[in-house]
Amino acid sequence: MGIVIAVISGKGGVGKTTAVANVGLGIAQQGKRCIVLDFDIGQRNLDMILGLENRVVYDMIHVMDGDASLQQALIRSKVDNNLYFLAASQSKDKSVLDSEKIEKLVRNLKKEFDFVILDAPAGIESGYEHTIEFADKAIVVVNPEVSSIRDSDRAIGILDSKSQRVKEGKEVGKYLIINRIVPEMVRSGQMLRSEDILDILDIKLLGKVPEDRGVIDASNQGKPVILNKDSLAGAAYKRIASRLCGEDIKMVDIESEGGGLFKKLTGMFK
Amino acid sequence: MQSKQYSLKVYETTVGEEEKFLSFFEANHILFKDHLIILRGEVSDRIRAYLTSKSLHFLENVTLPEGRPRRELAKELALEKTKQEVKEKMLQSELSKLTNRLENNLTVLDKMIRSGQELSIEGDLLLLNRVNSGATLSITGNLIITQVVEGAIRCSGQFMLLTASPKANIIFHGLEINNSYLEDKLNRVELKNNEVVITPVLKKDINWA
Ligand SMILES: Nc1ncnc2c1ncn2[C@@H]1O[C@H](COP(=O)(O)OP(=O)(O)O)[C@@H](O)[C@H]1O
Ligand SMILES: [Mg+2]
């Protein structure tokens, strides 16, 4: 039985879809069977980032309504055989999301895959509560900005009250990705430090991803940045995927100069 | 048989001079709207007609069963009052030991209050976690928070004990607390003689540099 992970944030545009595509591919590259689902009906673009936009025939609503089988609707990635994709509803009507149907779909996918990753709408959107309802774990993506942190805090609050697991008295594991960190700005005090963000959100750190222009290029080409061996962001997503697969990968201090040595030295004199 | 039981207010009066009686009721009849009026002495037709015209309810020269004598009631009230006073005095004497004053209906919580969450507590609260920006905490009793507050606090207890919280929005008994008064490591906010008094409990760390 696989696990269901919802990738969430407070507001849009912080890097959820980018994280889903890269982490999903990273997990597949580790030999695990992984499916990524686009639940962000308003801003569905996971297909583009994965380079699969022209291959969508059936979407998630077709499957939920029984108009298509999972086999028909699942799209296999060209890059890795272990990665599959299920498209968001092509219809604009967001109310088509129905708890029972979602639960059934998720339950079926859990039987087939090791990881079921949901690209959620932003916490302020109406579809958000549906996406998180049946998640076992959540990955919260934030940018090091006060407004992003505050909105994510709210999304976590909703998760903690609306998820099925919480209603059953269990916990939903919550993990944090801090995305688009500009190390120089953190060092000069212009950008929030990871420690401060963790203080506010009080969830486990899963990884830190630097600002990287390669991300935008990669998305435009439909080749997730994790495939680019020289990209710092790509390396960060790779570490995150490995951690999710259970490997004990050390947290890299991407904020400091010289890969963490500087900070360790100053730390000794404190 | 069907029956009902009522408790109602009775106003008992003796009719003396008719003119005086009528002018008194002319001025005060509103007050007796919900009363049963018991009249003693000679009741004239004029008085009856007047009371009826004002839709007042009255009975003439009847003896009612005795209620609880007034004096007993007054004694009870006085006792209640002294009890209250003693309680307040005891509370005052505990002033220095703030935690001891967290006494009515204490809630202890170690839970982060997140943005968008609204928590209302009846009684006292000891919160061992943060109140994040965008969260609201309303409490009727006393409040101690050991972590930083960045959200909103509405407190109407006797005191609050707060850490330095420059981003908080704190309303104590309807008054907004200026955050610059909450600069110390631990601050006590309390109501003394209807005035908000803020005193540092733990001073800021001394900086030797
Ligand atoms: N680490 C990064 N460095 C640079 N740009 C990024 C990074 N992560 C995301 N982006 C860019 O930010 C934008 C929003 O990302 P996206 O994943 O679509 O966010 P969301 O799904 O949360 O709305 C995209 O243009 C994406 O290329
Ligand atoms: Mg998106």
Short mmCIF file of N, CA, C and O and ligand atoms in Angstrom, two decimals, chain A residues 9 12-18 20 38 40 42-46 49 119-122, ligand 2:
data_model
loop_
_atom_site.label_atom_id
_atom_site.label_comp_id
_atom_site.label_asym_id
_atom_site.label_seq_id
_atom_site.Cartn_x
_atom_site.Cartn_y
_atom_site.Cartn_z
N SER A 9 0.19 24.84 -0.36
CA SER A 9 0.75 26.14 0.00
C SER A 9 -0.42 27.06 0.32
O SER A 9 -1.57 26.72 0.09
N GLY A 12 -0.81 30.87 -4.38
CA GLY A 12 -0.28 30.24 -5.58
C GLY A 12 1.07 30.83 -5.97
O GLY A 12 1.51 31.82 -5.41
N GLY A 13 1.71 30.17 -6.92
CA GLY A 13 2.94 30.72 -7.47
C GLY A 13 4.18 30.56 -6.61
O GLY A 13 5.19 31.22 -6.84
N VAL A 14 4.14 29.69 -5.59
CA VAL A 14 5.31 29.54 -4.73
C VAL A 14 6.20 28.37 -5.18
O VAL A 14 7.34 28.24 -4.72
N GLY A 15 5.68 27.52 -6.06
CA GLY A 15 6.49 26.41 -6.57
C GLY A 15 5.96 25.02 -6.25
O GLY A 15 6.71 24.04 -6.28
N LYS A 16 4.66 24.91 -6.00
CA LYS A 16 4.07 23.58 -5.72
C LYS A 16 4.22 22.67 -6.93
O LYS A 16 4.70 21.54 -6.81
N THR A 17 3.74 23.15 -8.08
CA THR A 17 3.74 22.30 -9.27
C THR A 17 5.16 21.90 -9.64
O THR A 17 5.43 20.74 -9.98
N THR A 18 6.08 22.85 -9.54
CA THR A 18 7.48 22.56 -9.81
C THR A 18 7.99 21.46 -8.87
O THR A 18 8.68 20.54 -9.29
N VAL A 20 6.14 19.18 -7.27
CA VAL A 20 5.48 17.90 -7.58
C VAL A 20 6.19 17.21 -8.74
O VAL A 20 6.51 16.01 -8.67
N ASP A 38 -2.82 16.16 -10.94
CA ASP A 38 -3.05 17.60 -10.93
C ASP A 38 -4.44 17.89 -10.37
O ASP A 38 -5.44 17.60 -11.02
N ASP A 40 -5.11 21.00 -9.22
CA ASP A 40 -5.28 22.45 -9.29
C ASP A 40 -6.02 22.81 -10.57
O ASP A 40 -5.44 23.15 -11.59
N GLY A 42 -7.90 25.27 -11.33
CA GLY A 42 -7.79 26.65 -11.78
C GLY A 42 -6.51 26.93 -12.55
O GLY A 42 -6.51 27.67 -13.53
N GLN A 43 -5.42 26.32 -12.12
CA GLN A 43 -4.12 26.61 -12.74
C GLN A 43 -3.38 25.34 -13.08
O GLN A 43 -2.25 25.14 -12.69
N ARG A 44 -4.05 24.47 -13.81
CA ARG A 44 -3.41 23.18 -14.10
C ARG A 44 -2.25 23.39 -15.06
O ARG A 44 -2.43 23.88 -16.17
N ASN A 45 -1.07 23.07 -14.63
CA ASN A 45 0.09 23.17 -15.54
C ASN A 45 1.14 22.11 -15.26
O ASN A 45 2.23 22.16 -15.77
N LEU A 46 0.76 21.12 -14.46
CA LEU A 46 1.68 20.01 -14.20
C LEU A 46 2.01 19.28 -15.50
O LEU A 46 3.14 18.86 -15.72
N ILE A 49 4.86 21.16 -17.30
CA ILE A 49 6.17 21.04 -16.68
C ILE A 49 6.76 19.65 -16.92
O ILE A 49 7.96 19.48 -17.06
N ASP A 119 -0.97 17.50 -6.60
CA ASP A 119 -0.65 18.91 -6.77
C ASP A 119 -1.91 19.71 -6.40
O ASP A 119 -2.86 19.77 -7.16
N ALA A 120 -1.89 20.29 -5.19
CA ALA A 120 -3.11 20.92 -4.67
C ALA A 120 -3.27 22.35 -5.16
O ALA A 120 -2.29 23.01 -5.50
N PRO A 121 -4.51 22.82 -5.18
CA PRO A 121 -4.71 24.25 -5.40
C PRO A 121 -4.23 25.02 -4.17
O PRO A 121 -4.06 24.42 -3.11
N ALA A 122 -4.02 26.31 -4.30
CA ALA A 122 -3.60 27.11 -3.15
C ALA A 122 -4.65 27.00 -2.04
O ALA A 122 -5.82 26.75 -2.30
MG MG C 2 0.54 24.99 -9.60
#
